[in-house]
Amino acid sequence: MANFAIGVDLGGTNLRIAAVDEGGTLLEKVTTGTRVALGRDQVINDMCDAIRALSAKFQASRTMLGAGIGVPGIIDMETGLLRESPNLPGWEEYPVREEIERRLGAPVILENDANAAALGEKWLGAARDVNDMCILTLGTGVGGGLVLHGRIWHGMNGMAGEFGHMTVDPDGPRCNCGNTGCVEQFASATAVMRMAREAISSGTAPQLARAAGSDPEFSAKIVYNLAIQGDQPSRDIFRRVGWALGIAVGDLVNALNLPMYVIGGGVASAWEAFSPYMFEELQRRSMVYAATAPTPEARQPSMGVPAFPSKEKGTGAAAGVQPRGVGRKTIVTRALLGSDAGLYGAARLPMLGSDPAWD
Ligand SMILES: [Zn+2]
């Protein structure tokens, strides 16, 4: 039987742990709440208990390759310290890796959660047929990850891939990072809600105002539903989401010339509402995109059209055989694995082992 590894997605709300085999088959997944309020030691204890329980279950019949852990925040790859983590208050400068390894008695691999999501989509998701790709995850904030030659690109000290903090409007709203007008200020769920509130207080968005007043669960998803129903102020919000993403992805396309750019995270579900504007902006702003754009029908492999159309049925990307021409078009598409991308990516880390050329 195939070897397996444990992947962990340590979120500010949920702690998810999975056993995944080398072929990418999910053996078992456990989800619990992250007991952040009880302190970091309790969270680490919960995590280590679950890792031990899951690995014991499959170790009788398979070889355990290790554990990879996706953490929200900036990790110092050398020391395993968490430098910054808005969703895990009080964890700054905490030696996360050391504490986990002490409890488990085995080495683990820590990774930024968006980097783990990038690796997950590269392994089993939208980017499984390319070696170089990047992802933007649109959630509470906007995360990013870059995979080159099948491996995460960390940069000098693990801080590469902060695409959410690329400037798209120098005079835009202030961002938590200190800059103004970051992508995150236009394309995150938080930004959608801010723009909705701004529209409501301007008095020009009666439907949004009604929804906000009557629904205690008023969220980016409700703004999306209104946009799809044709409400103009809601559509304008997603036009700005698409505009900001188009600028940011256009810069990435010009800088990197990768074959694939993946948009993931919860807000990516609003693809229908923002992507036409994103593609418009991309076409206008990136000469590299304009020169390498696929036809609109071939743009979206996740929507049922193969990214790399093959003449023969049963071959091509789906069958794992790369047809000629792969990499010649720039594909910008939705993530396929949803919230599991980071979990699969984390499990993939111990399988890749270390490569001194890249780590
Ligand atoms: Zn920022």
mmCIF file of C-alpha atoms and ligand atoms in Angstrom:
data_model
loop_
_atom_site.group_PDB
_atom_site.id
_atom_site.type_symbol
_atom_site.label_atom_id
_atom_site.label_comp_id
_atom_site.label_asym_id
_atom_site.label_seq_id
_atom_site.Cartn_x
_atom_site.Cartn_y
_atom_site.Cartn_z
ATOM 1 C CA MET A 1 0.000 0.000 0.000
ATOM 2 C CA ALA A 2 1.064 3.554 -0.690
ATOM 3 C CA ASN A 3 2.943 5.528 1.937
ATOM 4 C CA PHE A 4 1.088 8.343 3.647
ATOM 5 C CA ALA A 5 1.612 11.681 5.373
ATOM 6 C CA ILE A 6 -0.366 13.858 7.751
ATOM 7 C CA GLY A 7 -1.482 17.318 6.667
ATOM 8 C CA VAL A 8 -2.687 19.933 9.131
ATOM 9 C CA ASP A 9 -4.548 23.157 8.408
ATOM 10 C CA LEU A 10 -4.314 25.281 11.529
ATOM 11 C CA GLY A 11 -6.869 28.047 11.060
ATOM 12 C CA GLY A 12 -8.003 30.705 13.484
ATOM 13 C CA THR A 13 -11.425 28.984 13.633
ATOM 14 C CA ASN A 14 -10.936 25.359 12.565
ATOM 15 C CA LEU A 15 -8.208 22.832 13.111
ATOM 16 C CA ARG A 16 -8.279 20.248 10.321
ATOM 17 C CA ILE A 17 -6.090 17.205 10.123
ATOM 18 C CA ALA A 18 -5.920 14.625 7.351
ATOM 19 C CA ALA A 19 -4.084 11.451 6.437
ATOM 20 C CA VAL A 20 -3.350 11.451 2.688
ATOM 21 C CA ASP A 21 -1.524 8.770 0.704
ATOM 22 C CA GLU A 22 1.155 9.406 -1.913
ATOM 23 C CA GLY A 23 -1.351 9.055 -4.718
ATOM 24 C CA GLY A 24 -3.381 11.929 -3.275
ATOM 25 C CA THR A 25 -6.172 9.777 -1.828
ATOM 26 C CA LEU A 26 -7.678 11.137 1.349
ATOM 27 C CA LEU A 27 -7.598 8.336 3.939
ATOM 28 C CA GLU A 28 -9.308 10.239 6.730
ATOM 29 C CA LYS A 29 -10.041 13.802 7.743
ATOM 30 C CA VAL A 30 -10.745 15.180 11.213
ATOM 31 C CA THR A 31 -12.110 18.683 11.832
ATOM 32 C CA THR A 32 -12.332 20.313 15.250
ATOM 33 C CA GLY A 33 -12.629 23.857 16.480
ATOM 34 C CA THR A 34 -9.361 25.668 17.195
ATOM 35 C CA ARG A 35 -9.525 26.399 20.919
ATOM 36 C CA VAL A 36 -7.643 29.665 20.510
ATOM 37 C CA ALA A 37 -9.126 31.083 23.720
ATOM 38 C CA LEU A 38 -7.498 28.314 25.785
ATOM 39 C CA GLY A 39 -4.072 29.409 24.650
ATOM 40 C CA ARG A 40 -1.461 28.203 22.246
ATOM 41 C CA ASP A 41 -0.269 25.276 24.386
ATOM 42 C CA GLN A 42 -3.782 23.817 24.379
ATOM 43 C CA VAL A 43 -4.105 24.272 20.607
ATOM 44 C CA ILE A 44 -0.735 22.559 20.055
ATOM 45 C CA ASN A 45 -1.730 19.733 22.435
ATOM 46 C CA ASP A 46 -5.030 19.202 20.574
ATOM 47 C CA MET A 47 -3.177 19.144 17.269
ATOM 48 C CA CYS A 48 -0.509 16.703 18.428
ATOM 49 C CA ASP A 49 -3.127 14.355 19.950
ATOM 50 C CA ALA A 50 -4.977 14.271 16.631
ATOM 51 C CA ILE A 51 -1.772 13.754 14.607
ATOM 52 C CA ARG A 52 -0.787 10.837 16.864
ATOM 53 C CA ALA A 53 -4.241 9.253 16.694
ATOM 54 C CA LEU A 54 -4.451 9.476 12.897
ATOM 55 C CA SER A 55 -0.938 8.251 12.227
ATOM 56 C CA ALA A 56 -1.372 5.309 14.650
ATOM 57 C CA LYS A 57 -4.433 4.257 12.711
ATOM 58 C CA PHE A 58 -2.645 3.910 9.364
ATOM 59 C CA GLN A 59 0.888 3.101 10.489
ATOM 60 C CA ALA A 60 0.127 -0.585 10.940
ATOM 61 C CA SER A 61 -0.221 -1.081 7.195
ATOM 62 C CA ARG A 62 1.710 1.846 5.666
ATOM 63 C CA THR A 63 4.848 3.927 6.114
ATOM 64 C CA MET A 64 4.310 7.357 7.631
ATOM 65 C CA LEU A 65 6.383 9.968 5.783
ATOM 66 C CA GLY A 66 5.900 12.845 8.218
ATOM 67 C CA ALA A 67 3.617 15.758 8.989
ATOM 68 C CA GLY A 68 3.208 19.116 7.254
ATOM 69 C CA ILE A 69 1.397 21.966 8.978
ATOM 70 C CA GLY A 70 -0.140 24.999 7.278
ATOM 71 C CA VAL A 71 -0.165 28.026 9.578
ATOM 72 C CA PRO A 72 -1.774 31.416 8.938
ATOM 73 C CA GLY A 73 1.029 33.929 9.215
ATOM 74 C CA ILE A 74 4.613 34.595 8.348
ATOM 75 C CA ILE A 75 6.960 31.799 9.361
ATOM 76 C CA ASP A 76 10.698 32.089 9.722
ATOM 77 C CA MET A 77 11.661 28.977 7.758
ATOM 78 C CA GLU A 78 15.007 28.619 9.504
ATOM 79 C CA THR A 79 13.921 28.882 13.124
ATOM 80 C CA GLY A 80 10.292 27.743 12.890
ATOM 81 C CA LEU A 81 9.157 30.882 14.713
ATOM 82 C CA LEU A 82 5.851 32.493 13.842
ATOM 83 C CA ARG A 83 6.714 36.100 12.978
ATOM 84 C CA GLU A 84 3.228 37.443 12.532
ATOM 85 C CA SER A 85 -0.228 35.893 12.704
ATOM 86 C CA PRO A 86 -3.364 38.082 12.856
ATOM 87 C CA ASN A 87 -5.643 35.032 13.293
ATOM 88 C CA LEU A 88 -3.655 33.488 16.144
ATOM 89 C CA PRO A 89 -3.299 36.307 18.665
ATOM 90 C CA GLY A 90 -0.418 35.867 21.103
ATOM 91 C CA TRP A 91 1.510 33.450 18.891
ATOM 92 C CA GLU A 92 4.047 35.976 17.622
ATOM 93 C CA GLU A 93 7.630 34.872 18.193
ATOM 94 C CA TYR A 94 6.324 31.532 19.513
ATOM 95 C CA PRO A 95 8.604 28.582 18.587
ATOM 96 C CA VAL A 96 5.739 26.618 16.999
ATOM 97 C CA ARG A 97 7.870 24.026 15.248
ATOM 98 C CA GLU A 98 9.999 23.278 18.305
ATOM 99 C CA GLU A 99 6.927 22.887 20.547
ATOM 100 C CA ILE A 100 5.245 20.496 18.116
ATOM 101 C CA GLU A 101 8.401 18.453 17.547
ATOM 102 C CA ARG A 102 9.002 18.183 21.306
ATOM 103 C CA ARG A 103 5.529 16.731 21.827
ATOM 104 C CA LEU A 104 5.578 14.414 18.812
ATOM 105 C CA GLY A 105 9.227 13.408 19.066
ATOM 106 C CA ALA A 106 9.516 13.741 15.291
ATOM 107 C CA PRO A 107 10.354 16.504 12.811
ATOM 108 C CA VAL A 108 7.503 18.406 11.162
ATOM 109 C CA ILE A 109 7.400 20.883 8.284
ATOM 110 C CA LEU A 110 5.725 24.253 8.835
ATOM 111 C CA GLU A 111 4.412 26.262 5.954
ATOM 112 C CA ASN A 112 2.418 29.437 5.430
ATOM 113 C CA ASP A 113 -1.216 28.465 4.729
ATOM 114 C CA ALA A 114 -1.454 30.158 1.323
ATOM 115 C CA ASN A 115 1.802 28.508 0.242
ATOM 116 C CA ALA A 116 0.305 25.169 1.317
ATOM 117 C CA ALA A 117 -2.839 25.940 -0.716
ATOM 118 C CA ALA A 118 -0.656 26.694 -3.751
ATOM 119 C CA LEU A 119 1.083 23.342 -3.396
ATOM 120 C CA GLY A 120 -2.260 21.545 -2.955
ATOM 121 C CA GLU A 121 -3.692 23.044 -6.156
ATOM 122 C CA LYS A 122 -0.457 22.224 -7.958
ATOM 123 C CA TRP A 123 -0.512 18.604 -6.758
ATOM 124 C CA LEU A 124 -4.174 17.670 -7.175
ATOM 125 C CA GLY A 125 -6.139 20.734 -8.241
ATOM 126 C CA ALA A 126 -6.398 23.257 -11.053
ATOM 127 C CA ALA A 127 -2.622 23.359 -11.665
ATOM 128 C CA ARG A 128 -1.898 19.614 -11.594
ATOM 129 C CA ASP A 129 -0.636 19.601 -15.183
ATOM 130 C CA VAL A 130 1.863 22.449 -14.855
ATOM 131 C CA ASN A 131 5.081 22.761 -12.861
ATOM 132 C CA ASP A 132 5.018 26.501 -12.309
ATOM 133 C CA MET A 133 2.007 28.335 -10.923
ATOM 134 C CA CYS A 134 0.824 30.822 -8.374
ATOM 135 C CA ILE A 135 -2.318 31.284 -6.334
ATOM 136 C CA LEU A 136 -4.195 34.191 -4.809
ATOM 137 C CA THR A 137 -6.515 33.116 -1.987
ATOM 138 C CA LEU A 138 -9.389 35.517 -1.400
ATOM 139 C CA GLY A 139 -10.577 35.092 2.187
ATOM 140 C CA THR A 140 -10.690 37.394 5.204
ATOM 141 C CA GLY A 141 -7.474 38.743 3.705
ATOM 142 C CA VAL A 142 -5.747 37.934 0.416
ATOM 143 C CA GLY A 143 -2.958 35.366 0.591
ATOM 144 C CA GLY A 144 -0.561 34.258 -2.092
ATOM 145 C CA GLY A 145 1.750 31.413 -2.953
ATOM 146 C CA LEU A 146 4.212 30.703 -5.747
ATOM 147 C CA VAL A 147 5.270 27.242 -6.925
ATOM 148 C CA LEU A 148 8.283 26.945 -9.221
ATOM 149 C CA HIS A 149 9.552 23.610 -10.563
ATOM 150 C CA GLY A 150 6.878 21.898 -8.443
ATOM 151 C CA ARG A 151 8.105 23.421 -5.197
ATOM 152 C CA ILE A 152 7.128 26.385 -3.056
ATOM 153 C CA TRP A 153 9.258 29.449 -3.694
ATOM 154 C CA HIS A 154 10.095 30.864 -0.260
ATOM 155 C CA GLY A 155 12.303 33.783 -1.166
ATOM 156 C CA MET A 156 15.185 34.826 1.044
ATOM 157 C CA ASN A 157 13.486 34.237 4.396
ATOM 158 C CA GLY A 158 10.112 32.705 3.731
ATOM 159 C CA MET A 159 8.214 35.875 2.948
ATOM 160 C CA ALA A 160 7.760 35.440 -0.821
ATOM 161 C CA GLY A 161 4.310 35.363 -2.363
ATOM 162 C CA GLU A 162 2.586 38.132 -0.396
ATOM 163 C CA PHE A 163 0.547 38.981 -3.489
ATOM 164 C CA GLY A 164 -2.339 40.330 -1.391
ATOM 165 C CA HIS A 165 -0.216 43.333 -0.495
ATOM 166 C CA MET A 166 0.659 44.398 -4.002
ATOM 167 C CA THR A 167 -0.460 48.003 -4.544
ATOM 168 C CA VAL A 168 -3.311 48.473 -6.999
ATOM 169 C CA ASP A 169 -4.357 51.973 -5.900
ATOM 170 C CA PRO A 170 -1.639 54.137 -4.296
ATOM 171 C CA ASP A 171 -4.312 56.383 -2.732
ATOM 172 C CA GLY A 172 -6.653 53.554 -1.739
ATOM 173 C CA PRO A 173 -7.807 52.474 1.722
ATOM 174 C CA ARG A 174 -5.224 51.832 4.409
ATOM 175 C CA CYS A 175 -4.255 48.188 4.844
ATOM 176 C CA ASN A 176 -3.296 46.343 8.049
ATOM 177 C CA CYS A 177 0.196 45.912 6.573
ATOM 178 C CA GLY A 178 0.832 49.668 6.664
ATOM 179 C CA ASN A 179 0.502 50.286 2.929
ATOM 180 C CA THR A 180 -2.489 51.884 1.213
ATOM 181 C CA GLY A 181 -4.509 50.411 -1.653
ATOM 182 C CA CYS A 182 -3.343 46.774 -1.451
ATOM 183 C CA VAL A 183 -5.233 44.115 -3.474
ATOM 184 C CA GLU A 184 -6.516 42.881 -0.099
ATOM 185 C CA GLN A 185 -8.393 46.175 0.310
ATOM 186 C CA PHE A 186 -10.488 45.373 -2.786
ATOM 187 C CA ALA A 187 -10.624 41.607 -3.259
ATOM 188 C CA SER A 188 -11.030 40.080 0.235
ATOM 189 C CA ALA A 189 -14.333 39.235 1.952
ATOM 190 C CA THR A 190 -13.516 42.043 4.396
ATOM 191 C CA ALA A 191 -13.157 44.481 1.483
ATOM 192 C CA VAL A 192 -16.455 43.353 -0.077
ATOM 193 C CA MET A 193 -18.173 44.087 3.230
ATOM 194 C CA ARG A 194 -16.473 47.473 3.548
ATOM 195 C CA MET A 195 -17.535 48.439 0.026
ATOM 196 C CA ALA A 196 -21.083 47.265 0.809
ATOM 197 C CA ARG A 197 -21.179 49.442 3.923
ATOM 198 C CA GLU A 198 -19.853 52.403 1.944
ATOM 199 C CA ALA A 199 -22.559 51.890 -0.698
ATOM 200 C CA ILE A 200 -25.247 51.662 1.994
ATOM 201 C CA SER A 201 -24.145 54.840 3.766
ATOM 202 C CA SER A 202 -24.047 56.738 0.482
ATOM 203 C CA GLY A 203 -27.805 56.103 0.276
ATOM 204 C CA THR A 204 -27.631 54.705 -3.258
ATOM 205 C CA ALA A 205 -27.959 50.991 -2.482
ATOM 206 C CA PRO A 206 -31.487 50.328 -1.166
ATOM 207 C CA GLN A 207 -31.371 46.544 -1.735
ATOM 208 C CA LEU A 208 -28.060 46.201 0.074
ATOM 209 C CA ALA A 209 -29.402 48.367 2.911
ATOM 210 C CA ARG A 210 -32.494 46.141 3.200
ATOM 211 C CA ALA A 211 -30.415 42.967 3.217
ATOM 212 C CA ALA A 212 -28.028 44.363 5.821
ATOM 213 C CA GLY A 213 -30.917 45.521 8.009
ATOM 214 C CA SER A 214 -32.903 42.296 7.898
ATOM 215 C CA ASP A 215 -30.221 39.620 7.868
ATOM 216 C CA PRO A 216 -28.024 39.243 10.941
ATOM 217 C CA GLU A 217 -25.773 37.024 8.833
ATOM 218 C CA PHE A 218 -25.164 39.746 6.209
ATOM 219 C CA SER A 219 -22.026 38.643 4.376
ATOM 220 C CA ALA A 220 -20.031 38.825 1.145
ATOM 221 C CA LYS A 221 -22.125 35.886 -0.101
ATOM 222 C CA ILE A 222 -25.330 37.926 0.215
ATOM 223 C CA VAL A 223 -23.716 40.795 -1.702
ATOM 224 C CA TYR A 224 -22.803 38.229 -4.374
ATOM 225 C CA ASN A 225 -26.371 36.889 -4.532
ATOM 226 C CA LEU A 226 -27.682 40.431 -5.049
ATOM 227 C CA ALA A 227 -25.088 41.034 -7.770
ATOM 228 C CA ILE A 228 -26.177 37.887 -9.599
ATOM 229 C CA GLN A 229 -29.809 39.031 -9.321
ATOM 230 C CA GLY A 230 -28.804 42.230 -11.120
ATOM 231 C CA ASP A 231 -28.572 44.726 -8.248
ATOM 232 C CA GLN A 232 -26.313 47.439 -9.711
ATOM 233 C CA PRO A 233 -24.526 48.649 -6.541
ATOM 234 C CA SER A 234 -23.694 44.994 -5.690
ATOM 235 C CA ARG A 235 -22.457 44.393 -9.226
ATOM 236 C CA ASP A 236 -20.271 47.488 -8.921
ATOM 237 C CA ILE A 237 -18.631 46.022 -5.813
ATOM 238 C CA PHE A 238 -17.608 42.883 -7.714
ATOM 239 C CA ARG A 239 -16.530 45.031 -10.645
ATOM 240 C CA ARG A 240 -13.990 46.566 -8.269
ATOM 241 C CA VAL A 241 -12.966 43.120 -7.008
ATOM 242 C CA GLY A 242 -12.318 42.107 -10.641
ATOM 243 C CA TRP A 243 -10.568 45.369 -11.446
ATOM 244 C CA ALA A 244 -8.128 44.977 -8.532
ATOM 245 C CA LEU A 245 -7.463 41.315 -9.333
ATOM 246 C CA GLY A 246 -6.939 42.147 -13.010
ATOM 247 C CA ILE A 247 -4.266 44.703 -12.138
ATOM 248 C CA ALA A 248 -2.527 42.390 -9.665
ATOM 249 C CA VAL A 249 -2.619 39.283 -11.854
ATOM 250 C CA GLY A 250 -1.529 41.395 -14.831
ATOM 251 C CA ASP A 251 1.571 42.493 -12.907
ATOM 252 C CA LEU A 252 2.273 38.873 -11.966
ATOM 253 C CA VAL A 253 1.855 37.751 -15.576
ATOM 254 C CA ASN A 254 4.250 40.453 -16.785
ATOM 255 C CA ALA A 255 6.793 39.628 -14.096
ATOM 256 C CA LEU A 256 6.655 35.834 -14.100
ATOM 257 C CA ASN A 257 5.181 34.553 -17.401
ATOM 258 C CA LEU A 258 3.841 31.433 -15.650
ATOM 259 C CA PRO A 259 1.449 29.067 -17.432
ATOM 260 C CA MET A 260 -1.146 29.243 -14.653
ATOM 261 C CA TYR A 261 -2.590 31.673 -12.081
ATOM 262 C CA VAL A 262 -5.198 30.219 -9.709
ATOM 263 C CA ILE A 263 -7.791 32.219 -7.769
ATOM 264 C CA GLY A 264 -8.920 30.449 -4.579
ATOM 265 C CA GLY A 265 -10.479 31.166 -1.191
ATOM 266 C CA GLY A 266 -14.109 31.803 -0.276
ATOM 267 C CA VAL A 267 -14.557 34.921 -2.431
ATOM 268 C CA ALA A 268 -13.502 32.910 -5.523
ATOM 269 C CA SER A 269 -17.041 31.446 -5.377
ATOM 270 C CA ALA A 270 -18.140 34.839 -6.727
ATOM 271 C CA TRP A 271 -16.132 34.103 -9.895
ATOM 272 C CA GLU A 272 -19.133 34.711 -12.143
ATOM 273 C CA ALA A 273 -19.570 38.220 -10.734
ATOM 274 C CA PHE A 274 -15.964 39.443 -10.855
ATOM 275 C CA SER A 275 -14.075 37.430 -13.483
ATOM 276 C CA PRO A 276 -15.376 39.251 -16.605
ATOM 277 C CA TYR A 277 -13.976 42.503 -15.186
ATOM 278 C CA MET A 278 -10.762 40.783 -14.150
ATOM 279 C CA PHE A 279 -10.159 39.443 -17.675
ATOM 280 C CA GLU A 280 -10.982 42.839 -19.180
ATOM 281 C CA GLU A 281 -8.419 44.535 -16.950
ATOM 282 C CA LEU A 282 -5.839 41.807 -17.540
ATOM 283 C CA GLN A 283 -6.146 42.150 -21.294
ATOM 284 C CA ARG A 284 -5.801 45.913 -21.054
ATOM 285 C CA ARG A 285 -2.896 46.088 -18.615
ATOM 286 C CA SER A 286 -0.660 43.139 -19.364
ATOM 287 C CA MET A 287 0.980 42.923 -22.743
ATOM 288 C CA VAL A 288 2.248 39.455 -21.867
ATOM 289 C CA TYR A 289 -1.316 38.343 -21.111
ATOM 290 C CA ALA A 290 -2.665 39.970 -24.275
ATOM 291 C CA ALA A 291 -0.057 38.064 -26.295
ATOM 292 C CA THR A 292 -0.709 34.707 -24.612
ATOM 293 C CA ALA A 293 -4.413 34.787 -23.685
ATOM 294 C CA PRO A 294 -6.461 31.729 -24.617
ATOM 295 C CA THR A 295 -9.767 32.161 -26.407
ATOM 296 C CA PRO A 296 -12.552 32.978 -23.897
ATOM 297 C CA GLU A 297 -13.993 29.417 -24.226
ATOM 298 C CA ALA A 298 -10.689 27.824 -23.275
ATOM 299 C CA ARG A 299 -10.086 30.178 -20.380
ATOM 300 C CA GLN A 300 -11.718 28.195 -17.655
ATOM 301 C CA PRO A 301 -10.678 24.565 -17.360
ATOM 302 C CA SER A 302 -12.540 24.267 -14.079
ATOM 303 C CA MET A 303 -15.801 25.149 -15.794
ATOM 304 C CA GLY A 304 -15.783 22.036 -17.957
ATOM 305 C CA VAL A 305 -13.569 23.174 -20.819
ATOM 306 C CA PRO A 306 -10.110 21.594 -20.883
ATOM 307 C CA ALA A 307 -7.284 24.093 -20.462
ATOM 308 C CA PHE A 308 -5.237 22.370 -23.082
ATOM 309 C CA PRO A 309 -7.646 20.959 -25.639
ATOM 310 C CA SER A 310 -6.516 17.679 -27.065
ATOM 311 C CA LYS A 311 -7.645 16.286 -30.398
ATOM 312 C CA GLU A 312 -7.964 12.727 -29.226
ATOM 313 C CA LYS A 313 -10.422 11.758 -26.565
ATOM 314 C CA GLY A 314 -8.942 10.168 -23.473
ATOM 315 C CA THR A 315 -5.581 11.835 -23.813
ATOM 316 C CA GLY A 316 -4.388 15.276 -22.901
ATOM 317 C CA ALA A 317 -4.371 16.984 -19.535
ATOM 318 C CA ALA A 318 -7.049 14.812 -17.990
ATOM 319 C CA ALA A 319 -5.162 11.617 -18.744
ATOM 320 C CA GLY A 320 -1.903 13.059 -17.466
ATOM 321 C CA VAL A 321 -0.340 13.271 -20.924
ATOM 322 C CA GLN A 322 0.682 16.784 -21.789
ATOM 323 C CA PRO A 323 -0.341 17.713 -25.313
ATOM 324 C CA ARG A 324 1.900 19.938 -27.401
ATOM 325 C CA GLY A 325 1.459 23.598 -26.683
ATOM 326 C CA VAL A 326 1.180 23.289 -22.906
ATOM 327 C CA GLY A 327 2.535 26.418 -21.291
ATOM 328 C CA ARG A 328 2.097 28.543 -24.358
ATOM 329 C CA LYS A 329 -1.135 30.062 -23.159
ATOM 330 C CA THR A 330 -1.620 31.962 -19.909
ATOM 331 C CA ILE A 331 -4.415 30.368 -17.914
ATOM 332 C CA VAL A 332 -6.109 32.302 -15.111
ATOM 333 C CA THR A 333 -8.644 30.086 -13.407
ATOM 334 C CA ARG A 334 -10.541 29.106 -10.257
ATOM 335 C CA ALA A 335 -9.095 26.811 -7.644
ATOM 336 C CA LEU A 336 -10.577 23.312 -7.642
ATOM 337 C CA LEU A 337 -9.978 21.958 -4.148
ATOM 338 C CA GLY A 338 -11.865 24.591 -2.145
ATOM 339 C CA SER A 339 -10.907 24.755 1.513
ATOM 340 C CA ASP A 340 -9.067 21.410 1.245
ATOM 341 C CA ALA A 341 -6.239 22.847 -0.893
ATOM 342 C CA GLY A 342 -4.145 23.814 2.125
ATOM 343 C CA LEU A 343 -4.733 20.463 3.793
ATOM 344 C CA TYR A 344 -3.549 18.474 0.753
ATOM 345 C CA GLY A 345 -0.633 20.853 0.248
ATOM 346 C CA ALA A 346 0.466 20.425 3.868
ATOM 347 C CA ALA A 347 0.360 16.622 3.505
ATOM 348 C CA ARG A 348 2.411 16.917 0.318
ATOM 349 C CA LEU A 349 5.300 18.684 2.089
ATOM 350 C CA PRO A 350 6.885 15.618 3.746
ATOM 351 C CA MET A 351 6.482 13.645 0.496
ATOM 352 C CA LEU A 352 8.654 16.106 -1.414
ATOM 353 C CA GLY A 353 11.505 15.853 1.080
ATOM 354 C CA SER A 354 14.107 18.547 1.071
ATOM 355 C CA ASP A 355 15.795 19.860 -2.005
ATOM 356 C CA PRO A 356 18.829 21.963 -1.152
ATOM 357 C CA ALA A 357 18.573 23.758 -4.466
ATOM 358 C CA TRP A 358 15.200 25.152 -3.526
ATOM 359 C CA ASP A 359 14.791 25.182 0.233
HETATM 360 ZN ZN ZN B 1 -1.497 45.382 2.629
#
